[in-house]
XYZ file of C-alpha atoms in Angstrom:
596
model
C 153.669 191.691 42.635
C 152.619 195.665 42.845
C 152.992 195.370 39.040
C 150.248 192.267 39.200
C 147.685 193.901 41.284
C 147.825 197.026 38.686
C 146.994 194.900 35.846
C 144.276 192.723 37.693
C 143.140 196.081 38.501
C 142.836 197.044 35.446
C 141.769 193.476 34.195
C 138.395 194.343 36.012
C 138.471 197.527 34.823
C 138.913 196.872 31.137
C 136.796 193.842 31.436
C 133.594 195.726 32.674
C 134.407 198.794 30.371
C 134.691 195.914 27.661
C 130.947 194.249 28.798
C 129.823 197.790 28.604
C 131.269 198.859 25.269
C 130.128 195.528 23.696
C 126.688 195.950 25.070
C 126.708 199.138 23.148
C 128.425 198.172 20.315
C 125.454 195.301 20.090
C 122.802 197.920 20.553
C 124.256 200.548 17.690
C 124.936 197.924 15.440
C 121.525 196.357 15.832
C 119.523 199.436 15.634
C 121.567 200.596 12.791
C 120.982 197.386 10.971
C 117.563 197.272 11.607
C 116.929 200.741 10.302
C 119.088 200.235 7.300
C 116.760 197.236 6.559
C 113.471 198.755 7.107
C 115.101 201.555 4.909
C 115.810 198.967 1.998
C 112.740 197.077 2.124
C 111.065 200.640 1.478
C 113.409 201.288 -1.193
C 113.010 197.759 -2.923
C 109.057 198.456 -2.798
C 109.704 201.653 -4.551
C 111.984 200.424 -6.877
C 108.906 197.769 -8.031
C 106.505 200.657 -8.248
C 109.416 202.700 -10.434
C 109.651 199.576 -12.589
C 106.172 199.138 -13.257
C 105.720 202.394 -14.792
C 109.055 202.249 -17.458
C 109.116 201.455 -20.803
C 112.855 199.852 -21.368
C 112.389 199.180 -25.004
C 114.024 203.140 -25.388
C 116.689 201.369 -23.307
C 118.580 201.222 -26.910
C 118.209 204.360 -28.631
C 121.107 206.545 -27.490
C 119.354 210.005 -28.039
C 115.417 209.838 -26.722
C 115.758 206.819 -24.481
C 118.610 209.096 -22.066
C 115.612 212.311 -22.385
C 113.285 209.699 -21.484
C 114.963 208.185 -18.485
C 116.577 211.434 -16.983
C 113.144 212.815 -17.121
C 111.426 209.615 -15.806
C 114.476 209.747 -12.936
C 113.581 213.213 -11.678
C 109.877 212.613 -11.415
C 110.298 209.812 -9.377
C 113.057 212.031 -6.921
C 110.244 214.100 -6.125
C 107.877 211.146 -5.030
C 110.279 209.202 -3.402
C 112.911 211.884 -2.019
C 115.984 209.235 -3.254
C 118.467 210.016 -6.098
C 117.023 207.638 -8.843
C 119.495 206.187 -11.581
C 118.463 204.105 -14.499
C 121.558 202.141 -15.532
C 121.951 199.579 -19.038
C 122.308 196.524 -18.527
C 126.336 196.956 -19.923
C 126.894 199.436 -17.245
C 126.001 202.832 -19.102
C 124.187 205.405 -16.974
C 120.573 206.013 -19.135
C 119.169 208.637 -16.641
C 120.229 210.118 -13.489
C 117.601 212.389 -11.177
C 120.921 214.529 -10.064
C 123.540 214.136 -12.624
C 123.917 214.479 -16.522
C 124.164 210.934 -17.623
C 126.744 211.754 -20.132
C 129.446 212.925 -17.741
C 128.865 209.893 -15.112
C 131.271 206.575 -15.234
C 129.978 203.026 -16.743
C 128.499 201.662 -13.223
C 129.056 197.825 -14.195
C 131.882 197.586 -11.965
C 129.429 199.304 -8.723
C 129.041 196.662 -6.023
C 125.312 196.831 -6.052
C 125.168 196.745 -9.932
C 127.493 193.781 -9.792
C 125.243 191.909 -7.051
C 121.730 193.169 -8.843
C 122.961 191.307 -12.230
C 124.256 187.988 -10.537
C 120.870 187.730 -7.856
C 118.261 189.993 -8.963
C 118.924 192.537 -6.426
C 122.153 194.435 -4.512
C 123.142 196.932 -2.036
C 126.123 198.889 -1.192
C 127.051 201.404 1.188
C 129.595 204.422 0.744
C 130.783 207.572 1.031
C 129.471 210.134 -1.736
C 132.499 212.302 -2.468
C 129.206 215.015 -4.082
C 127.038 215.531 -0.649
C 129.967 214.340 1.648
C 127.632 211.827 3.674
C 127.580 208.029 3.284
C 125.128 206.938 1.034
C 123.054 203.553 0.669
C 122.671 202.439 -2.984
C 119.934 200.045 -3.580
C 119.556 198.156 -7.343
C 117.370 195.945 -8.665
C 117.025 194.371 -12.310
C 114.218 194.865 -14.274
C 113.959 191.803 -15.647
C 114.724 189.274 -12.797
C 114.034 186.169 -15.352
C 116.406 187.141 -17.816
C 119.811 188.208 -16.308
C 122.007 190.584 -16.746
C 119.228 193.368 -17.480
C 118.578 196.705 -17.024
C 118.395 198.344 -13.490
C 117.393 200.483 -11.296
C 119.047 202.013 -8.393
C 117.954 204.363 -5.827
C 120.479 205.779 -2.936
C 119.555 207.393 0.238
C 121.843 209.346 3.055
C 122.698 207.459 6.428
C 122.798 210.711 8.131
C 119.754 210.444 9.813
C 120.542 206.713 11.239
C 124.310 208.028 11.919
C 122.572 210.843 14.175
C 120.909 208.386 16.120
C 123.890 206.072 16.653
C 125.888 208.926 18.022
C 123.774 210.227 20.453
C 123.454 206.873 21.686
C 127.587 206.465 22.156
C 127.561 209.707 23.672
C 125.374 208.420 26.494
C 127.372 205.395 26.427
C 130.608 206.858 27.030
C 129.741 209.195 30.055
C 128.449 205.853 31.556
C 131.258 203.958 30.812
C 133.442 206.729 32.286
C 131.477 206.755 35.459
C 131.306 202.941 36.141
C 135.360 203.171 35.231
C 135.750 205.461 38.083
C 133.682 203.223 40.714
C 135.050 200.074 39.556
C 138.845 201.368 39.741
C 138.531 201.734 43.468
C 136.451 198.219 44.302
C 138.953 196.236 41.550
C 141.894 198.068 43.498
C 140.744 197.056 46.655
C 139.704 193.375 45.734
C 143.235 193.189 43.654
C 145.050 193.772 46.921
C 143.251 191.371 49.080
C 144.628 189.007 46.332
C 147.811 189.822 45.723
C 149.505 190.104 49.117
C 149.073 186.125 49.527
C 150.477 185.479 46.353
C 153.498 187.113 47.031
C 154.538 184.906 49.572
C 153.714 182.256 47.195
C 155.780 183.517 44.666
C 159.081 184.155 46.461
C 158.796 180.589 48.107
C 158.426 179.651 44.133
C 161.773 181.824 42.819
C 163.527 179.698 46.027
C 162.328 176.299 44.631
C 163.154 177.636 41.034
C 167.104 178.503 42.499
C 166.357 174.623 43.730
C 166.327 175.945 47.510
C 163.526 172.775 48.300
C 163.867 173.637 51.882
C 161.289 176.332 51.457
C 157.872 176.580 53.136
C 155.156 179.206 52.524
C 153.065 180.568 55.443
C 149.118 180.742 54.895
C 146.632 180.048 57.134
C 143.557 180.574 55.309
C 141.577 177.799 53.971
C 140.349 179.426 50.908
C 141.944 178.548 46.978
C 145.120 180.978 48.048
C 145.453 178.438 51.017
C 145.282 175.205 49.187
C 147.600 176.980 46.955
C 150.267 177.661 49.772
C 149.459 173.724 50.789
C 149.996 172.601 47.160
C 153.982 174.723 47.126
C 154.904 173.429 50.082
C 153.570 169.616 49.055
C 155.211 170.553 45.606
C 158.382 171.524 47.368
C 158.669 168.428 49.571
C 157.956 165.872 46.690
C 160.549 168.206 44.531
C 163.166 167.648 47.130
C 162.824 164.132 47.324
C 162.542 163.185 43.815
C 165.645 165.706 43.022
C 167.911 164.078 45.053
C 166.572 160.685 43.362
C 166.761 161.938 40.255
C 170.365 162.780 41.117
C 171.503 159.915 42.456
C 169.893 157.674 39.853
C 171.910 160.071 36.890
C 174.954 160.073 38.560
C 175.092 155.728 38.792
C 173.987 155.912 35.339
C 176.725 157.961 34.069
C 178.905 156.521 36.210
C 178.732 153.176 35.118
C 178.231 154.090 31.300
C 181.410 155.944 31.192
C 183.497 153.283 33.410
C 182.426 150.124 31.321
C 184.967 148.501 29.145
C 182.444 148.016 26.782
C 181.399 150.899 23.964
C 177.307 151.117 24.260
C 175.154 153.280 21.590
C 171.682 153.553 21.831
C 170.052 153.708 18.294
C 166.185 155.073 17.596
C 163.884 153.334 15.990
C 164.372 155.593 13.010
C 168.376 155.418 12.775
C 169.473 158.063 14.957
C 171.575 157.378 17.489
C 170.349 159.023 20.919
C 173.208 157.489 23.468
C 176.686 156.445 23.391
C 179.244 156.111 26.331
C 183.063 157.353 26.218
C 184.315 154.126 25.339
C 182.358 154.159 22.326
C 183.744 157.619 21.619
C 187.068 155.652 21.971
C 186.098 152.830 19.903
C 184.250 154.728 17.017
C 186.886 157.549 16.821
C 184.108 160.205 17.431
C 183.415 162.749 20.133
C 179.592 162.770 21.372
C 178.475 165.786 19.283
C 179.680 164.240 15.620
C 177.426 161.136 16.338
C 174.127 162.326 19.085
C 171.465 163.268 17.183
C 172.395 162.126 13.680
C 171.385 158.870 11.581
C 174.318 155.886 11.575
C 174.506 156.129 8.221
C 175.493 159.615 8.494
C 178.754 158.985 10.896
C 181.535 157.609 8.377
C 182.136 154.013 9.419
C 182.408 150.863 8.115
C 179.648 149.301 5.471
C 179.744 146.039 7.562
C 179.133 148.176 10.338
C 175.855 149.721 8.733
C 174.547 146.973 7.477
C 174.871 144.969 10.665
C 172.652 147.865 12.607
C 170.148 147.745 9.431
C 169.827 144.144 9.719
C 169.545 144.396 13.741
C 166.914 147.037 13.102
C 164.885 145.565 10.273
C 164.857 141.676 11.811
C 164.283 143.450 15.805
C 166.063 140.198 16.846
C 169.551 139.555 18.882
C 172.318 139.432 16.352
C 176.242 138.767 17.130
C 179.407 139.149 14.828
C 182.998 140.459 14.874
C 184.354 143.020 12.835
C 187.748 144.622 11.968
C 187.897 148.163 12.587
C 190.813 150.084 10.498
C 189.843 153.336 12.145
C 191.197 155.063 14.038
C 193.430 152.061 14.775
C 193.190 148.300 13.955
C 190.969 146.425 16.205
C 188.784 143.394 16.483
C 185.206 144.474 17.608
C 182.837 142.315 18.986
C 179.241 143.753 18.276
C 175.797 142.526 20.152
C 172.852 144.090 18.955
C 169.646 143.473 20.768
C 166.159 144.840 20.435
C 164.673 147.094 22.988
C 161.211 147.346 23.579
C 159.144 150.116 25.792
C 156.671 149.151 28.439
C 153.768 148.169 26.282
C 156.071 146.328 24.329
C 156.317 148.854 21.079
C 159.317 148.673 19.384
C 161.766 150.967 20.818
C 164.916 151.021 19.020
C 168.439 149.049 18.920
C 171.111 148.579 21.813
C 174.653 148.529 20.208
C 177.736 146.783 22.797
C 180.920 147.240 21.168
C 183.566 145.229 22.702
C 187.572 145.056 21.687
C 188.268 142.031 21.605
C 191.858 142.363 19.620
C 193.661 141.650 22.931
C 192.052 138.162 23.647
C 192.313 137.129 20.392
C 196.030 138.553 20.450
C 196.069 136.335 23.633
C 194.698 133.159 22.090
C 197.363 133.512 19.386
C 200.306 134.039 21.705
C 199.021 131.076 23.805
C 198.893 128.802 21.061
C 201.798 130.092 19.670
C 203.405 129.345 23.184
C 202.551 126.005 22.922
C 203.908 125.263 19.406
C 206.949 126.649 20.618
C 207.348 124.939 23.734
C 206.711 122.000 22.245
C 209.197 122.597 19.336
C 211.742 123.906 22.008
C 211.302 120.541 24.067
C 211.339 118.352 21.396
C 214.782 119.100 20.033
C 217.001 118.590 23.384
C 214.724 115.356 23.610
C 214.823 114.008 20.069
C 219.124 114.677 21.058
C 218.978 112.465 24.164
C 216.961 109.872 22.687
C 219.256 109.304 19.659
C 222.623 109.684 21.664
C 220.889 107.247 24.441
C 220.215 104.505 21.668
C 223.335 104.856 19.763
C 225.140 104.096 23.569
C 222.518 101.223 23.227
C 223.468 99.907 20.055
C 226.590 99.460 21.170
C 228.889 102.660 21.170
C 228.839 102.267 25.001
C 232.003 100.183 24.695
C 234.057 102.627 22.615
C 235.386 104.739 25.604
C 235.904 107.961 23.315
C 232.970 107.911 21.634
C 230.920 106.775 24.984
C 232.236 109.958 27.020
C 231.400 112.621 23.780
C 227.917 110.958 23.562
C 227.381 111.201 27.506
C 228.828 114.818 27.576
C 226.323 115.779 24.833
C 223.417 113.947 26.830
C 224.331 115.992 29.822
C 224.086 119.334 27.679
C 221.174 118.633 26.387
C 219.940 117.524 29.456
C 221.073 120.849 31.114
C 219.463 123.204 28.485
C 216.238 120.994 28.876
C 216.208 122.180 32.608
C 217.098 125.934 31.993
C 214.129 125.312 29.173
C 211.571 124.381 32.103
C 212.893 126.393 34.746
C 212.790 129.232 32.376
C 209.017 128.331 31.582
C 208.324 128.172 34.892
C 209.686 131.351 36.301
C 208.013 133.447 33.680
C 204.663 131.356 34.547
C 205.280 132.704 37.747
C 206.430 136.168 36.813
C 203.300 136.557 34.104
C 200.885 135.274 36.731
C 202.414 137.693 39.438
C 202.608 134.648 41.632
C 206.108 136.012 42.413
C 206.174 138.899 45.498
C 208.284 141.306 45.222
C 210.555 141.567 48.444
C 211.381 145.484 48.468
C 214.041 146.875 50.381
C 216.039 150.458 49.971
C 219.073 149.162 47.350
C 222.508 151.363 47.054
C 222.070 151.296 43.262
C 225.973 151.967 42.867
C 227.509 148.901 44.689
C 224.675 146.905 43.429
C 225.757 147.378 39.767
C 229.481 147.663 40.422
C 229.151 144.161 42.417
C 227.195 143.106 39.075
C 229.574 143.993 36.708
C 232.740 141.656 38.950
C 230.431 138.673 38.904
C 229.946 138.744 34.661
C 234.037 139.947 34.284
C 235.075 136.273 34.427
C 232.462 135.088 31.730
C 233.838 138.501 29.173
C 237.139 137.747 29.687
C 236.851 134.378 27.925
C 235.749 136.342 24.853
C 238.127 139.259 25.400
C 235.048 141.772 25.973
C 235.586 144.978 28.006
C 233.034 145.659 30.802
C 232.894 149.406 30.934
C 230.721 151.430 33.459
C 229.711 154.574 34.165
C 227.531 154.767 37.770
C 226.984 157.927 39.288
C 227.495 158.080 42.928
C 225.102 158.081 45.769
C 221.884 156.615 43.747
C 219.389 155.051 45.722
C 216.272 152.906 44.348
C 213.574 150.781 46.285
C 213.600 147.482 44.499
C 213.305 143.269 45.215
C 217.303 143.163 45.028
C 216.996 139.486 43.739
C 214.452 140.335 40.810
C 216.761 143.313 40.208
C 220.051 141.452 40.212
C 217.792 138.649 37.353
C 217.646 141.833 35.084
C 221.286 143.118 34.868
C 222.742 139.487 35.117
C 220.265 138.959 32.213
C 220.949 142.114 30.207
C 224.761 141.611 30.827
C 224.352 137.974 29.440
C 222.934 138.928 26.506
C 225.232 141.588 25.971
C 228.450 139.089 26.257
C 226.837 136.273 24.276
C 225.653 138.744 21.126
C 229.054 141.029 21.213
C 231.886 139.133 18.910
C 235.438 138.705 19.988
C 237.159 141.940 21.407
C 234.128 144.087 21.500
C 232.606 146.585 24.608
C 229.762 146.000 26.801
C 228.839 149.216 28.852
C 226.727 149.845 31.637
C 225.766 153.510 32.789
C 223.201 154.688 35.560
C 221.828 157.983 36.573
C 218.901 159.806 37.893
C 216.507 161.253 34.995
C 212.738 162.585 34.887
C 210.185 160.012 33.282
C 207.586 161.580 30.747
C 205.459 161.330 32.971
C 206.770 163.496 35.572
C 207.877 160.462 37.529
C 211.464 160.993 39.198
C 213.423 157.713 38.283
C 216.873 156.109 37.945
C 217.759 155.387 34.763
C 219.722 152.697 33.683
C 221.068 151.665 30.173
C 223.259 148.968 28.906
C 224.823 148.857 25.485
C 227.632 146.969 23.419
C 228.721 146.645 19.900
C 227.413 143.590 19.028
C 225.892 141.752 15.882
C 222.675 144.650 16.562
C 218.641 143.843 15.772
C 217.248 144.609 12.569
C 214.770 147.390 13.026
C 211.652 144.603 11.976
C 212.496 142.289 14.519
C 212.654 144.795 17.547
C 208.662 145.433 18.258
C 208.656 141.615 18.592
C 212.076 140.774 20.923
C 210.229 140.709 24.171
C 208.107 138.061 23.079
C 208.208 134.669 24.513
C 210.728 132.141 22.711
C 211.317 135.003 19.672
C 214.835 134.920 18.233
C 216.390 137.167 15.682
C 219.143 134.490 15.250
C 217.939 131.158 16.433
C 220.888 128.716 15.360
C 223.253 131.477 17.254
C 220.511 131.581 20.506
C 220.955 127.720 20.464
C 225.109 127.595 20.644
C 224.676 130.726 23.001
C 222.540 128.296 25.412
C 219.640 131.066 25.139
C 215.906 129.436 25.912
C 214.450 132.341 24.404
C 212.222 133.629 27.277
C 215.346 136.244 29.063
C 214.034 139.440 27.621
C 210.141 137.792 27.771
C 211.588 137.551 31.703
C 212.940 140.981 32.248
C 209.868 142.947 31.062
C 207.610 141.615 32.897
C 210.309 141.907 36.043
C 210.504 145.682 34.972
C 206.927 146.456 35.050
C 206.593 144.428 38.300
C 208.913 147.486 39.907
C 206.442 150.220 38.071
C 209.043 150.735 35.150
C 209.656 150.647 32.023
C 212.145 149.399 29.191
C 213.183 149.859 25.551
C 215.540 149.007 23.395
C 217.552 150.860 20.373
C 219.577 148.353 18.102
C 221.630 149.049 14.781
C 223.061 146.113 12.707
C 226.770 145.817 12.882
C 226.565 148.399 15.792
C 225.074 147.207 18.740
C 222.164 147.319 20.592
C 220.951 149.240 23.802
C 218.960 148.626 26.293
C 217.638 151.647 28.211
C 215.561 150.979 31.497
C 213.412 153.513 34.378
C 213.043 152.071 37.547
C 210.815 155.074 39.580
C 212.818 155.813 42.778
C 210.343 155.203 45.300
C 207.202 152.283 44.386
C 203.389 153.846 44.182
């Protein structure tokens, strides 16, 4: 602030010194003017006078037209007191009152001479390297009817009007240092009644700049420095309020843009894209940077793409389609495109909602899927019954051999029709989380031990060893039931798909997830018939079979596996599966020791 009051000091300061000096400057220049103009109207009258008395027709012989003219040139110096020069009309010097014509320049490239053959008339003014002392040249032609002609040109010294002008400045400037002196104390004084004000004012403002609102500035005075302080502190108030507004607003804005499911991108009038959320990032396969700022057409996407925000653009109507996106992954887009217009309804650009709608339509295809299946899975264990029923019907219930096979085959059927709907039903259930899980600390060790004795009986008929490794002392919080459906299940599978005389193996242990999660790890393996590596992405699948003439003898519905998953990520876990063909397959699952 001391720095302020020194230059508004010498603001006043300058700025009278400056009235003064142009006042001057006004006055020097106007009476030099004026006397240079009273000087050239003389000289012009003189010049007439000269050209009156001249016979130019010795203008073109060389030799007693230059005697003529440099005669003619100093007679006329001593009635005028001017340097007179007579001067062709190509430039050539013809007489001269103080030089030899022959050793002076062509003059057709002089100012004056240049004006006097374009107008009539022309004056210069410059300094004369022979006297030292600026010089005005005056020329006139001698013939103003018929231009270019010959001319005339008389020069006088400026010394005279120079004297004048400097004893004028020379008053000037002892003024001028006087008034500096008294106006450097009152603009001092004046400066400081001003200033000290205004530094309150301006630390209250370097608080509201470091967004400290809660500032307030202390003036009484009711003059412009006090409506000042009243206009920070108003400023200050509003500034508060509208900050934490402006804040609050932003941060739901964000806040919802980044959390929607949905990709949004805002697109200009003229292309460019000036918004886009982090699932569009996601969607699009570009960070914010690569795509704010630049035209569509610029980002590498998809033609359909581009030509669907053209057309959006170019009709400024609603427009709705689905596209397959290849990168960065396959994916079924949904896009909506809708106009947006500003408050006076101008045109205001595009709104893009991206939506991936690969999972529904993944949904819609497993469903009907699902149904085809079901339907094919029902209608074989029927289509059985029916004909057995009618061939007992027809008559075959009296043949006491062929009556019991047909009834024993009904029965089967029968049976494998209710595992079929039970089946159905529990993973309806499972899928639908309908089922609550009932956990309770389980002794992992017994638990699997116990499993193993109840599947020993169902091995032995095929000869299969039931090997185990547990580790002692493993704990897990599970729903002991639901747990018990996935080994039993596993174990099943593992029998049925394992020929004659093979191993079935079952090994637990504690292990580290991926993801840092501490978790008990349980995998079961034999040496069956195996997977082929193109059918194991799709085993978990509802009513998939790799073999489905085997998964019929085996009594298999097809929805075990679908079952277990969706058991296993009930319990937070997760499960894979490694299979060779001729080998045998394993199933590896991580149950997390205690439930988020």
């Amino acid at each position: 602030m001391k720095r302020f009051r020194v230059r508004l000091t010498w603001i006043m300061i300058v700025m009278i010194g400056l009235s003064v000096t142009a006042a001057g400057l006004l006055m020097g220049k106007t009476y030099k003017d004026n006397h240079i103009s009273a000087l050239e109207e003389s000289m012009l009258r003189e010049m007439k006078v000269i050209n009156a008395h001249l016979d130019w027709s010795l203008a073109d012989k060389p030799d007693e037209g230059q005697a003529y003219f440099s005669q003619r040139a100093r007679e006329f110096k001593e009635l005028t007191g001017a340097r007179v020069t007579f001067i062709r009309k190509d430039g050539k010097v013809l007489g001269d009152s103080d030089s030899d014509p022959n050793a002076m320049d062509n003059h057709s490239g002089r100012k004056e001479v240049l004006e006097a053959e374009a107008e009539g008339s022309g004056r210069a003014i410059r300094h004369s390297e022979t006297v030292r002392q600026n010089m005005l040249y005056v020329a006139v032609a001698a013939d103003p009817g018929q231009l270019p002609s010959d001319l005339i040109r008389l020069s006088y010294s400026l010394a005279s009007v120079e004297s004048s002008v400097n004893k004028l400045w020379t008053v000037l400037i002892g003024g001028l240092i006087l008034l500096f002196l008294l106006s450097a104390a009152v603009s001092y004084r004046v400066a400081l009644g001003l200033t000290r004000p205004l530094e309150q004012i301006t630390g209250a403002a370097r608080r509201i700049k470091a967004m400290d609102y809660s500032v307030r500035v202390d003036i009484r005075s009711k003059d412009e420095i006090g409506e000042l302080g009243t206009a920070i502190n108003a400023m200050a108030e509003g500034l508060q309020v509208q900050m934490n507004r402006i804040q609050e607003n932003e941060t739901q804005l964000y806040s919802v843009l980044d959390n929607m499911t949905s990709g949004i991108v805002m697109i200009h009038p003229d292309g460019r894209m000036v918004l886009l959320n982090r699932r569009a990032e996601e969607v699009l396969g570009f960070e914010h940077r690569e795509m704010v700022g630049k035209h569509y057409s610029e980002v590498k996407q998809q033609y359909e793409l581009s030509q669907f925000i053209q057309q959006g653009i170019d009709n400024q109507e609603p427009m709705h389609d689905e596209i397959t996106f290849y990168f960065p992954e396959e994916r079924l887009l949904e896009l909506n495109l809708v106009p947006v217009y500003t408050s006076d309804d101008r045109y205001g650009g595009a709104l893009l909602v991206l939506h991936d709608v690969s999972a529904i339509r993944r949904l819609e295809r497993m469903r009907s899927e699902f149904v085809a299946n079901v339907s094919h899975e029902l209608k074989t264990p029927v289509t059985a019954i029916k004909g057995f029923a009618e061939t007992l019907l027809g008559g075959a219930v009296h043949d006491p051999v062929m009556s019991q096979q047909f009834m024993q085959i009904i029965y089967d059927e029968s049976e494998r029709l209710n595992r079929l709907i039970g089946d159905i039903l529990e993973l309806s259930k499972v899928e639908s989380r309908r089922v609550p899980l009932q956990l309770s600390p389980v002794d992992l060790t017994a638990f699997l031990r116990r499993s193993i004795e109840v599947m020993e009986p169902e091995a032995a008929k095929k000869r299969i060893a039931l090997e185990s490794s547990i580790a002692d002392g493993i704990f897990l919080e599970a729903d002991e039931d639901r747990l018990r459906q996935i080994i039993i299940n596993l174990l099943q599978n593992g029998i049925n798909y394992t020929p004659e005389g093979g191993h079935v193996t079952l090994s637990a242990s504690l292990a580290t997830r991926d993801d840092g999660v501490e978790a008990v790890r349980i995998r079961i393996s034999d040496t069956g018939i195996g997977i082929p590596k193109k059918d194991l992405p799709r085993i978990f699948e509802r009513f998939y079979r790799v073999d489905k003439a085997r998964s019929r003898v085996s009594g298999g519905t097809g929805l075990g596996l679908s079952i277990v998953k969706h058991l296993v990520e009930l319990h937070k876990g997760m499960i894979t599966v490694d299979s060779t063909v001729g080998i045998g397959t394993a199933f590896t699952l991580e149950l997390p020791v205690i439930q988020p």
